[in-house]
Tab-separated table of C-alpha atoms in Angstrom:
chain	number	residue	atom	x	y	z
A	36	UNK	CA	-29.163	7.541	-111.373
A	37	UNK	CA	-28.373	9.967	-114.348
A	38	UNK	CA	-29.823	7.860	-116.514
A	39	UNK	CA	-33.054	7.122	-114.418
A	40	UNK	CA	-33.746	10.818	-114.096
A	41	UNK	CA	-33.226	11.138	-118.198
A	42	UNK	CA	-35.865	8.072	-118.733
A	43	UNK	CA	-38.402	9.743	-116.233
A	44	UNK	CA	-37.996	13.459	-118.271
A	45	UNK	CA	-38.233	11.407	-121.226
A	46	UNK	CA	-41.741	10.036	-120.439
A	47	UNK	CA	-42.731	13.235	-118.963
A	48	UNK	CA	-42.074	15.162	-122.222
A	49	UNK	CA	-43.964	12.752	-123.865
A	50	UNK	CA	-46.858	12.893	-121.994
A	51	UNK	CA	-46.945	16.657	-121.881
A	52	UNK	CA	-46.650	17.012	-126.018
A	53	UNK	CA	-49.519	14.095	-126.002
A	54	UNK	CA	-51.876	16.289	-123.653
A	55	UNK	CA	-51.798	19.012	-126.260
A	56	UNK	CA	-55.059	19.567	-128.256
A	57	UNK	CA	-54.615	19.631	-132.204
A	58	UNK	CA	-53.960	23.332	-133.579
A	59	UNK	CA	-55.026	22.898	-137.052
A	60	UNK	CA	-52.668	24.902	-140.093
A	61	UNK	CA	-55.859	25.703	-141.783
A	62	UNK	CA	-59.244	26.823	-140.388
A	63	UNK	CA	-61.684	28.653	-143.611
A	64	UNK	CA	-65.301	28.962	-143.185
A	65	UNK	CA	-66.910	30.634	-145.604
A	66	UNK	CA	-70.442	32.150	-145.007
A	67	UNK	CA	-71.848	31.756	-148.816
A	68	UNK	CA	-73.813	34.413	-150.191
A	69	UNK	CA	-72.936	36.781	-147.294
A	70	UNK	CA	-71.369	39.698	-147.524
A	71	UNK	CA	-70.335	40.710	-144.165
A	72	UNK	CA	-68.027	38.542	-141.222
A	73	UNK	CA	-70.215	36.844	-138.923
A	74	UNK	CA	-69.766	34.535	-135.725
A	75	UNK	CA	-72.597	31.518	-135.628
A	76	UNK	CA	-74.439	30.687	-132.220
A	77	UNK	CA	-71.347	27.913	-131.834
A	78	UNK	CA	-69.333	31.239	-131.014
A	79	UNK	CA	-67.344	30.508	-134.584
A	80	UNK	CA	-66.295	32.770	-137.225
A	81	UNK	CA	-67.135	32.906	-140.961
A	82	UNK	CA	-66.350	35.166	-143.858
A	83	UNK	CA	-68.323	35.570	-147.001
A	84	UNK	CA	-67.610	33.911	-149.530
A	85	UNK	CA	-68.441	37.292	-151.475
A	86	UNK	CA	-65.074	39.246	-152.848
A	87	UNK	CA	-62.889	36.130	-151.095
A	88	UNK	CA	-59.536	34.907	-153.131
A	89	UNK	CA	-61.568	31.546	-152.752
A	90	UNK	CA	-63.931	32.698	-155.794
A	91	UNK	CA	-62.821	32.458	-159.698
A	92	UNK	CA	-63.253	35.163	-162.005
A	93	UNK	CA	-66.803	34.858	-162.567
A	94	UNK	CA	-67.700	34.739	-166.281
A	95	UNK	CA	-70.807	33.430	-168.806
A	96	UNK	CA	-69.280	29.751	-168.199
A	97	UNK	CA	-68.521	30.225	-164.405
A	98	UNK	CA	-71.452	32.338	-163.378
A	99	UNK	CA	-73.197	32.526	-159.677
A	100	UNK	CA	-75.677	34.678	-157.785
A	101	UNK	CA	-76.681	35.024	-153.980
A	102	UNK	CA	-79.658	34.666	-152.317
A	103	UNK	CA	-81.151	34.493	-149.104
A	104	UNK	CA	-83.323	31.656	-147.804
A	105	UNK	CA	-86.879	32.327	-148.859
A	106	UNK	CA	-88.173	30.961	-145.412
A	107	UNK	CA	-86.312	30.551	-142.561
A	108	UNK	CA	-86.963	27.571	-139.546
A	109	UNK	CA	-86.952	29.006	-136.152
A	110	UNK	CA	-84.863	26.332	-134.964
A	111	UNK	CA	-82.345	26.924	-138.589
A	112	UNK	CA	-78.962	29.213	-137.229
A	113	UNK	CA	-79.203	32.183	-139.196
A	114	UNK	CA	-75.065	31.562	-139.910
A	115	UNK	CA	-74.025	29.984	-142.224
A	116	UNK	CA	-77.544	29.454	-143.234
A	117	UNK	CA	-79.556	32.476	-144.061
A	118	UNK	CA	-77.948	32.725	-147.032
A	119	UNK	CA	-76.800	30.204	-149.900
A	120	UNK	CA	-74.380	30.560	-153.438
A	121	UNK	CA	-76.416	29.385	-156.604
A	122	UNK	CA	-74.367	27.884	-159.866
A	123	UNK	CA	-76.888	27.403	-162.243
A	124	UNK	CA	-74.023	25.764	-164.114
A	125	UNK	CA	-70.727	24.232	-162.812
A	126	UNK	CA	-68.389	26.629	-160.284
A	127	UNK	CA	-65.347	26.101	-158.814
A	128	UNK	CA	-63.862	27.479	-155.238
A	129	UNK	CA	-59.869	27.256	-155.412
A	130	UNK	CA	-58.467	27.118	-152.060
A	131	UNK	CA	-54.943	27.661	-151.462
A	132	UNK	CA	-53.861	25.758	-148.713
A	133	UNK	CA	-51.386	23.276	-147.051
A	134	UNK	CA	-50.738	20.070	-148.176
A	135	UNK	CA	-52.271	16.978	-145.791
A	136	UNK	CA	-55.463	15.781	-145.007
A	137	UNK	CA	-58.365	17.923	-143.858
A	138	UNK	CA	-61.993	18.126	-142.811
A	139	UNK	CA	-64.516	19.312	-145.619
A	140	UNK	CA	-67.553	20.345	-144.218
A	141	UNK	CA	-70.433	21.074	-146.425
A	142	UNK	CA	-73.805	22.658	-145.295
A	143	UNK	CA	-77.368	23.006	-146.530
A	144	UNK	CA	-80.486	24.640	-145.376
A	145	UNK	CA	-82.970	22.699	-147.383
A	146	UNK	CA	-85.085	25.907	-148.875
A	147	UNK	CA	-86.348	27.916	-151.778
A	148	UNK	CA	-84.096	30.606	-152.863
A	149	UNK	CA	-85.170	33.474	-154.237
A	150	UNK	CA	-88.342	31.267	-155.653
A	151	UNK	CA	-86.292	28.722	-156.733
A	152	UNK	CA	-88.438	24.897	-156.370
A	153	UNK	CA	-85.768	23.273	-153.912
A	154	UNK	CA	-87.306	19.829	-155.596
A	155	UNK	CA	-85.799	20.572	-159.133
A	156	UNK	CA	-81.915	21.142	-157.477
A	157	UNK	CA	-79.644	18.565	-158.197
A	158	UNK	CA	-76.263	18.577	-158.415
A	159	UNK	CA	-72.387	16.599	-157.853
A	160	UNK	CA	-69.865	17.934	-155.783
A	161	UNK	CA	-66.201	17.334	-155.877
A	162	UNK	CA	-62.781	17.621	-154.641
A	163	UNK	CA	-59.605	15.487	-154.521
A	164	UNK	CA	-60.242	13.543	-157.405
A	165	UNK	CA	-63.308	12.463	-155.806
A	166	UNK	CA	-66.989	12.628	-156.535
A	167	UNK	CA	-68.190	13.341	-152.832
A	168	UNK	CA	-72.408	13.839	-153.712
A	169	UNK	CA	-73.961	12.569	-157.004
A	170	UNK	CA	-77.359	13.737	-158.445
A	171	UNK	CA	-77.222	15.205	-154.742
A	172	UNK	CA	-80.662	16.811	-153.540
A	173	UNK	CA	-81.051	18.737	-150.146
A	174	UNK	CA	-84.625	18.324	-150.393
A	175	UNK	CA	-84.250	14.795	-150.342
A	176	UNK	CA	-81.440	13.996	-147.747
A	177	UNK	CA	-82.473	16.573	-145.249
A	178	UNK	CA	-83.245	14.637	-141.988
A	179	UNK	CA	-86.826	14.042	-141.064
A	180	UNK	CA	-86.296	16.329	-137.598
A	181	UNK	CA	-84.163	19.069	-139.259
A	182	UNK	CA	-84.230	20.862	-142.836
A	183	UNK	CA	-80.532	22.205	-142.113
A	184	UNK	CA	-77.551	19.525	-141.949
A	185	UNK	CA	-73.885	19.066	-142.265
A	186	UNK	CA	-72.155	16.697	-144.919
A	187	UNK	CA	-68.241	16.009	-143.316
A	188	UNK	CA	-65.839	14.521	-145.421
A	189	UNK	CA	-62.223	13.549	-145.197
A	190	UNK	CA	-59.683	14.610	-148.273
A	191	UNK	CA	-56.628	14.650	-148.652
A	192	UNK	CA	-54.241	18.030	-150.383
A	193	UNK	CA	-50.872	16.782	-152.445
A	194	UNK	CA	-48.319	18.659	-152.892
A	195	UNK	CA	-50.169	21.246	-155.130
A	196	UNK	CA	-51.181	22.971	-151.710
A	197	UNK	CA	-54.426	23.750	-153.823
A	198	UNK	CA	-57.967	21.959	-153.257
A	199	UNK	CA	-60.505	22.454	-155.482
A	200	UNK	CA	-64.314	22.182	-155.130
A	201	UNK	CA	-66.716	21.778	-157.582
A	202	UNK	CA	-70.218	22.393	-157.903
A	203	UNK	CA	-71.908	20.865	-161.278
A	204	UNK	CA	-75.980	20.789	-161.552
A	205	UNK	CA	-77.010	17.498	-162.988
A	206	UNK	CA	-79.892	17.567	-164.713
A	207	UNK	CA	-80.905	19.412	-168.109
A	208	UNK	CA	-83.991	21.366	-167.260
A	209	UNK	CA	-83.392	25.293	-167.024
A	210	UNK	CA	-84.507	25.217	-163.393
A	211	UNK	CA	-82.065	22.938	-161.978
A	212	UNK	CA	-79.163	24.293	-159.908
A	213	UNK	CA	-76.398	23.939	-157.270
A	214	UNK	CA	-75.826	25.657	-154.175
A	215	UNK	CA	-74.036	25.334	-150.875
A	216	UNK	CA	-74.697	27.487	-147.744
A	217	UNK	CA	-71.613	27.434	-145.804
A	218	UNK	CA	-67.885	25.653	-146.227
A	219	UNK	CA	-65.913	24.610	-143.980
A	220	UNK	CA	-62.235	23.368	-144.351
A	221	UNK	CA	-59.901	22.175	-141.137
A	222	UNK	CA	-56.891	20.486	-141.187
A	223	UNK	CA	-56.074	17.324	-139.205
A	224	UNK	CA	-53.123	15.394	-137.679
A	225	UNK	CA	-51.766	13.093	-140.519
A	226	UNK	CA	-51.933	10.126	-138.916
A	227	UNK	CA	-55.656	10.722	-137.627
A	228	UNK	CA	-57.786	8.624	-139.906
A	229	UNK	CA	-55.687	8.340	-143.274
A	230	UNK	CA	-52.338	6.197	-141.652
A	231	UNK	CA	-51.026	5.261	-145.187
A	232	UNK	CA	-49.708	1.449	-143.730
A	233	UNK	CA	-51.774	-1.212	-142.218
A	234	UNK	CA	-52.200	0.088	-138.701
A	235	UNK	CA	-51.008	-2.561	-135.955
A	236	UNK	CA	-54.294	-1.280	-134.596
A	237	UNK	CA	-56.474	-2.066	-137.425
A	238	UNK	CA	-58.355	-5.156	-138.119
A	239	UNK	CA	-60.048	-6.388	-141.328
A	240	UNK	CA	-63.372	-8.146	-140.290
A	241	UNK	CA	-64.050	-11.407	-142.080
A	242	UNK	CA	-61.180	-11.255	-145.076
A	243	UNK	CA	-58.088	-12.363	-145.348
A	244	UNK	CA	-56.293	-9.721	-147.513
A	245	UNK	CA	-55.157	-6.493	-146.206
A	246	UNK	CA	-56.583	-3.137	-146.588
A	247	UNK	CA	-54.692	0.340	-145.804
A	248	UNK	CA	-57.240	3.379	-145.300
A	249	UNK	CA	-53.826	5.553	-147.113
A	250	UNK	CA	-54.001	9.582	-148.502
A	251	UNK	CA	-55.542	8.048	-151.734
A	252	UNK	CA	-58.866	7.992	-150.075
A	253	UNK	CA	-61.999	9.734	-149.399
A	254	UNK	CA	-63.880	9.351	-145.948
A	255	UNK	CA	-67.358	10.486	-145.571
A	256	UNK	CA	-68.351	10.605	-141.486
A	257	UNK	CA	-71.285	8.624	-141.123
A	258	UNK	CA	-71.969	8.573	-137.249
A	259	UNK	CA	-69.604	10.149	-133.915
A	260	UNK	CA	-70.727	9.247	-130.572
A	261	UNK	CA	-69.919	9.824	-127.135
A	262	UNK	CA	-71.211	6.666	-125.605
A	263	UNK	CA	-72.600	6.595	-121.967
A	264	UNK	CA	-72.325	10.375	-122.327
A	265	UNK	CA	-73.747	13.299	-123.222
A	266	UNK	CA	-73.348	15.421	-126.809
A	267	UNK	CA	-69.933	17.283	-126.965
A	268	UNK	CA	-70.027	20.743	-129.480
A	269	UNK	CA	-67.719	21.677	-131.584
A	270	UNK	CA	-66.111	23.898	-129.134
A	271	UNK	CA	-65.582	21.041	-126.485
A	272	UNK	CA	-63.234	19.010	-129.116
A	273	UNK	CA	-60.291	18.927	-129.625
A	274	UNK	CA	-59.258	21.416	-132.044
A	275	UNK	CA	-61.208	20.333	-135.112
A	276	UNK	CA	-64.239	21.398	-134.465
A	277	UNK	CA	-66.135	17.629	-134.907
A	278	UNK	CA	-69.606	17.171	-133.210
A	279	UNK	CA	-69.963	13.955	-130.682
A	280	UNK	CA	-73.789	12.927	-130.693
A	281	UNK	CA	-74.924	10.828	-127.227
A	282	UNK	CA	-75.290	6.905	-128.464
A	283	UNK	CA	-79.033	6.880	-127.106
A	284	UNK	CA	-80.847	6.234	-129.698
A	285	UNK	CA	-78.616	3.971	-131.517
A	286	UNK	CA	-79.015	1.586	-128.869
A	287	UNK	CA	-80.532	-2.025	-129.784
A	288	UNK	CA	-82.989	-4.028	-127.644
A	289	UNK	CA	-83.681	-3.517	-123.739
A	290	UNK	CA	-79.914	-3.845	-122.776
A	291	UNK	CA	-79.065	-0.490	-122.085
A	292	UNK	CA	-75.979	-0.849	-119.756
A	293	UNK	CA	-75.030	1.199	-116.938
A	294	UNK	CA	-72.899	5.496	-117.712
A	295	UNK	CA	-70.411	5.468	-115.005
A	296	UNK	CA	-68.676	8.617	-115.238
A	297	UNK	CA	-65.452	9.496	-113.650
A	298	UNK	CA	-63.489	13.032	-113.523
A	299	UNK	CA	-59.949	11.836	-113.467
A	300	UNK	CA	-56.847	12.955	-115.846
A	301	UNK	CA	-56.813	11.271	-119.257
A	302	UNK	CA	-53.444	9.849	-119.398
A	303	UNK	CA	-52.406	10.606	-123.493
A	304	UNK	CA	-49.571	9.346	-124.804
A	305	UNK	CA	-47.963	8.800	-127.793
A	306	UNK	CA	-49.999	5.740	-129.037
A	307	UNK	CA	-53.350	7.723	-128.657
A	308	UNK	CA	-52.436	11.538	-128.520
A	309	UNK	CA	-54.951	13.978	-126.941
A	310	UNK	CA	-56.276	15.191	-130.314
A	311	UNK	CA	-58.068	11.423	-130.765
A	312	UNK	CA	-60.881	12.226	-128.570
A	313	UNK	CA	-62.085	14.853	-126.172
A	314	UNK	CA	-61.369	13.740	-122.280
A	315	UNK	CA	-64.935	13.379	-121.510
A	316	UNK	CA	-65.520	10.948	-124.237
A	317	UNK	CA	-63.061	8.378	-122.140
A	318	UNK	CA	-64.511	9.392	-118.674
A	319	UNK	CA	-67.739	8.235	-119.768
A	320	UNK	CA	-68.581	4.874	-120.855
A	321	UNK	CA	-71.161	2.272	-121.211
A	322	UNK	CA	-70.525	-1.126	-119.291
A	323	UNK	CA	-73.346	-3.857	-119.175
A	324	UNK	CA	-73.475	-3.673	-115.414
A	325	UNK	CA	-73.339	-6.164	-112.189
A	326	UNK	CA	-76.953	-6.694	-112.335
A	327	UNK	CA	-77.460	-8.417	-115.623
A	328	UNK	CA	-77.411	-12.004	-116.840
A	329	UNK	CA	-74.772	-10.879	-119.306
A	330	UNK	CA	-73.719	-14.030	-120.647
A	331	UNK	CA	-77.321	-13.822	-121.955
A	332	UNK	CA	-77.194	-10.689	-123.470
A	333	UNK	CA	-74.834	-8.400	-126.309
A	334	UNK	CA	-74.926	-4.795	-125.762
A	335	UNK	CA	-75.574	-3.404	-128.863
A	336	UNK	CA	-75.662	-0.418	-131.281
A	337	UNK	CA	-77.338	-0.345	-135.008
A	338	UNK	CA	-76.494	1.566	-137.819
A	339	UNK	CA	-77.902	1.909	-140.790
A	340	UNK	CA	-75.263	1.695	-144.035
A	341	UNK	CA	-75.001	1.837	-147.667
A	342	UNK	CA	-74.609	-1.439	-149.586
A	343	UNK	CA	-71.372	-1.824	-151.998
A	344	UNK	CA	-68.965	0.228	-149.400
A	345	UNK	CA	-66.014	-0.474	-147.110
A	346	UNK	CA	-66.467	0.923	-143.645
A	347	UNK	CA	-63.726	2.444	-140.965
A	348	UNK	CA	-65.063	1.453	-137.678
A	349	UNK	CA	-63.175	3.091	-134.965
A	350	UNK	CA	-64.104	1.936	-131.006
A	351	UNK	CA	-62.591	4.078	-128.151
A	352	UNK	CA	-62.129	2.241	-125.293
A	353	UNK	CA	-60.660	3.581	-121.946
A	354	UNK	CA	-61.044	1.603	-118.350
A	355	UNK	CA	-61.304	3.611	-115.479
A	356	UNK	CA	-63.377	1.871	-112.832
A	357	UNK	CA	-62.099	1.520	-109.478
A	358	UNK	CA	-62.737	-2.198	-109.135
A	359	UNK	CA	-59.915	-2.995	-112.157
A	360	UNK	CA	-56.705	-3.473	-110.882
A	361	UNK	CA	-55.000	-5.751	-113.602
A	362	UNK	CA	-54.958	-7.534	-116.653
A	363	UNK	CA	-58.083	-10.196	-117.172
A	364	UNK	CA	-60.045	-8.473	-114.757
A	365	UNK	CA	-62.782	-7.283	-117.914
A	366	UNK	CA	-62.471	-9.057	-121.090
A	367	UNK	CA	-64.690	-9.212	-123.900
A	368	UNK	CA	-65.460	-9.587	-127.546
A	369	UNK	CA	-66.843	-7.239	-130.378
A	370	UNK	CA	-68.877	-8.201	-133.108
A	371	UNK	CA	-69.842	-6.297	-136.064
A	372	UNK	CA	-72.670	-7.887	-137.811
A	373	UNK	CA	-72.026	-11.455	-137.851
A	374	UNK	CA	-68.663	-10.992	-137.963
A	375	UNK	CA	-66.343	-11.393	-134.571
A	376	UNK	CA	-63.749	-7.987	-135.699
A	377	UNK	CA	-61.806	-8.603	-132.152
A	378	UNK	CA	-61.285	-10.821	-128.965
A	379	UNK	CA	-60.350	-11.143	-126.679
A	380	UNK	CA	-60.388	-7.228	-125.988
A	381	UNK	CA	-58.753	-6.710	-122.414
A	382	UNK	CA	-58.766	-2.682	-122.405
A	383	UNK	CA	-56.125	-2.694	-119.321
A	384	UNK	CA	-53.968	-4.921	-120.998
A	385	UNK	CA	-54.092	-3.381	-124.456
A	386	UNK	CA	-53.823	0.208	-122.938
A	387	UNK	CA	-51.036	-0.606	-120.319
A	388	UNK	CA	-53.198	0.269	-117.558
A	389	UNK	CA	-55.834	2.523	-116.335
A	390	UNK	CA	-57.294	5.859	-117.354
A	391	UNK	CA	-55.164	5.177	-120.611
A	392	UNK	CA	-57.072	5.629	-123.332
A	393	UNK	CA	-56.837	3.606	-126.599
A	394	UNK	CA	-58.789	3.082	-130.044
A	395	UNK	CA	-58.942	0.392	-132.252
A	396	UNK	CA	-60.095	0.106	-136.403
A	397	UNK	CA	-62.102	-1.807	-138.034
A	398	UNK	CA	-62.221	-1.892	-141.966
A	399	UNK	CA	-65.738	-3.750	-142.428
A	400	UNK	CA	-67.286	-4.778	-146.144
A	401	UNK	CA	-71.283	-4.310	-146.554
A	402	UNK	CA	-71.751	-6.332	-149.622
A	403	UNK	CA	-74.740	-5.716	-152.025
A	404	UNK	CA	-75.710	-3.567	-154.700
A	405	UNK	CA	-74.960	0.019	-154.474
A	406	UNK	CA	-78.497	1.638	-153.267
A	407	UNK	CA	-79.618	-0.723	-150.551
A	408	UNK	CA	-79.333	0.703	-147.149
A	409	UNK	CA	-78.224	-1.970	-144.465
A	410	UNK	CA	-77.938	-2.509	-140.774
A	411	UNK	CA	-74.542	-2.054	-138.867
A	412	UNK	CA	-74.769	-3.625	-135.365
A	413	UNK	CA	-72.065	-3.581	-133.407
A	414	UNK	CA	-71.961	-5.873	-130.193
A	415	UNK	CA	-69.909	-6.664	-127.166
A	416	UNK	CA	-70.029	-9.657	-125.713
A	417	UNK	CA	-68.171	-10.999	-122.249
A	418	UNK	CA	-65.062	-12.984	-123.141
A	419	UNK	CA	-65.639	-15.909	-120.145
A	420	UNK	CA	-62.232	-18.267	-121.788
A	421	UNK	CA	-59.521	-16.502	-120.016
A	422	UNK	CA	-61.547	-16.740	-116.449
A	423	UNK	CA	-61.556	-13.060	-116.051
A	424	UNK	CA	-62.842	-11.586	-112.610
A	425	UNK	CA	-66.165	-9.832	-114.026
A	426	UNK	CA	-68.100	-11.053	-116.576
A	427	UNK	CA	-69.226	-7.951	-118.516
A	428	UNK	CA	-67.729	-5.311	-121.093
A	429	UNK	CA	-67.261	-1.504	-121.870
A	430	UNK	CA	-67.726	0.951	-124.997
A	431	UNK	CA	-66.505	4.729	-124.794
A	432	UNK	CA	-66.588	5.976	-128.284
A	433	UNK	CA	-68.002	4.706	-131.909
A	434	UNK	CA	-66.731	6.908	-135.349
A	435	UNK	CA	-67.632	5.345	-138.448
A	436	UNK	CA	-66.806	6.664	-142.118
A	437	UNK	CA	-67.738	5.442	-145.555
A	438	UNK	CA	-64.888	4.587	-148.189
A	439	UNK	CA	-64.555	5.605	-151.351
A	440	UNK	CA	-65.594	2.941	-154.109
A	441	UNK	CA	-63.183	1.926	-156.279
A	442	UNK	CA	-64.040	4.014	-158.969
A	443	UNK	CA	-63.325	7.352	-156.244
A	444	UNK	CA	-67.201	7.871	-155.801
A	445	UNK	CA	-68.640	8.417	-151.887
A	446	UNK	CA	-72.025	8.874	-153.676
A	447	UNK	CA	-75.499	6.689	-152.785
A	448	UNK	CA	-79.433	7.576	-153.833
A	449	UNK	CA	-80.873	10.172	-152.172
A	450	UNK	CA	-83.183	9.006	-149.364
């Protein structure tokens, strides 16, 4: 009896420390060019860069100025925005900070500073022995719908407890220049993305040789999506402040699928802790539905790539309809590309029941030159082999990151 009530405490302990959201070491957000604290509309604060023990000693070979924006986009947040740092030659922040791997967020307001032609800015940027953006220009990768963006990358800090980033203009007229609006640094669980072994939950599509995603790496994040769902902020994470964009309009062809939603108590554990995902990415989901021909249709989502990288695919999966009672009740199989990365996927079976959520990896290889952009589609497909009771197939969650090449480099063209 003793020992029953020990087991039970056991189990309960470990679901309690599971249910905990992440409280990251390190949070620094630096406001560049500012010269006061600020909160942004996301209800977050910042401090300027601007007399911070971030900033070198600034001398003729380390030189910077400040500027604000010379126009500034109604729908643009003033913070971290409004104003930018410019290195008209190459500058280095030094943060002290603990060792591990953290979030680097980097962010640009594609504008003219202080009448400087956005056009002629170019520049690399880099940090844990990695070249994160080459001949980088805001101008040119600001999204069609929005001259203000975020770059996130993943990085890993040795045992120096020091991360250095480096701005470096890369061309050799006298106009060109670097700057950065706002920086953003948050730590992470270890075990998060960079595991450091091959995962038991990670699966190499279409090789044969095995790949570990380790603390050697740099991870650019490419895409995060609540699927069936809507957006999640940064303040509805779970402690590390990442955005979850709706799948809409990543959606391929005219099967849509059904969004059940369901407000029940994500069951965590130690396998998928409750820093993963935020609960309302597992309570909503997109199935293909009763009222399809499925066996006719994939359910799809496109993505468009780089050429010449490795990809970490993660799927979050969680099965939480009423009608699923068992094991080979829904089965199915995923596909990315042409590629089958999984089957057969039984989410009840693989979780260990309901409203358990769990996540699986996918390292996937887009072959081709460097420069090419590519289509990622990934694709579920009922798994009919095993007889299962419904013929049909669920997604909850898609993050995908781009690898480092082998030379350390995250860096494509500008598009």
């Amino acid at each position: 009896m003793g020992l029953i009530v020990i087991t039970l405490l056991l189990q309960l302990c470990s679901i309690l420390t599971a249910a905990i959201a992440y409280k990251p070491a390190d949070v620094i957000r630096l406001d560049c060019g500012a010269i006061d604290n600020s909160i942004s509309p996301d209800k977050r604060p910042w401090i300027p860069d601007t007399g911070s023990k971030f900033m070198p000693p600034l001398t003729s070979n380390n030189s910077s100025s400040v500027s604000k924006a010379d126009q500034q986009n109604p729908s643009v947040d003033q913070i971290p925005y409004l104003t930018a740092r410019i290195f008209p030659s190459q500058f280095t922040y030094t943060f002290p900070i603990s060792s591990g791997p953290k979030f680097l967020r980097l962010y640009f307001y594609s504008a003219n500073y202080s009448g400087r032609d956005i056009t002629k800015s170019f520049f690399n940027v880099s940090a844990a022995g990695h070249t994160l953006l080459g001949n980088f220009s805001v101008f040119l990768s600001a999204p069609a719908n929005s001259p203000s963006f975020v770059k996130e990358f993943v990085v890993h800090v040795g045992n120096s407890q020091t991360l250095d980033l480096t701005f470096t203009p890369t061309t050799s007229s006298v106009d060109s220049y670097a700057f950065i609006n706002g920086i953003e640094i948050v730590s992470m669980p270890d075990n998060l993305y960079l595991t450091g072994v091959n995962s038991p939950n990670t699966t190499l599509v279409g090789k044969k040789s095995s790949f570990i995603v380790d603390t050697s790496m740099a991870l650019e994040t490419l895409y995060r999506l609540n699927v069936g769902g809507q957006s999640i902020d940064v303040q509805n994470d779970t402690g590390m402040f990442r955005r979850w964009e709706n799948d809409n309009r990543y959606l391929k062809g005219n099967l849509l699928g059904k969004e059940p939603f369901l407000d029940f108590k994500v069951l965590y554990n130690n396998k998928t802790p409750a820093y993963t995902a935020p609960e309302y990415v597992y309570r909503t989901q997109r199935v293909m539905g009763p009222d399809q021909n499925n066996l006719q249709f994939n359910m799809s989502w496109i993505f468009s790539v780089d050429s010449g990288f490795n990809y970490l695919v993660r799927l979050h999966f969680c099965e939480f309809i009423i009608d699923i009672e068992g094991n080979n009740q829904r089965v199915f199989t995923v596909y990315i590309g042409d590629e089958i990365a999984d089957k057969p996927v039984d989410v009840f079976k693989r979780a260990g029941g309901k409203f358990i959520p769990v996540y699986n990896d996918y390292v996937v290889a887009v072959d081709g030159a460097i420069g090419r952009k590519r289509d990622m589609v990934i694709s579920l497909f009922p798994y009919i082999y095993s007889r299962p009771l419904f013929v049909d197939a669920l997604l909850n969650g898609v993050e995908i990151f781009r690898l480092n090449a082998s030379d350390g480099s995250l860096t494509v063209p500008n598009y």
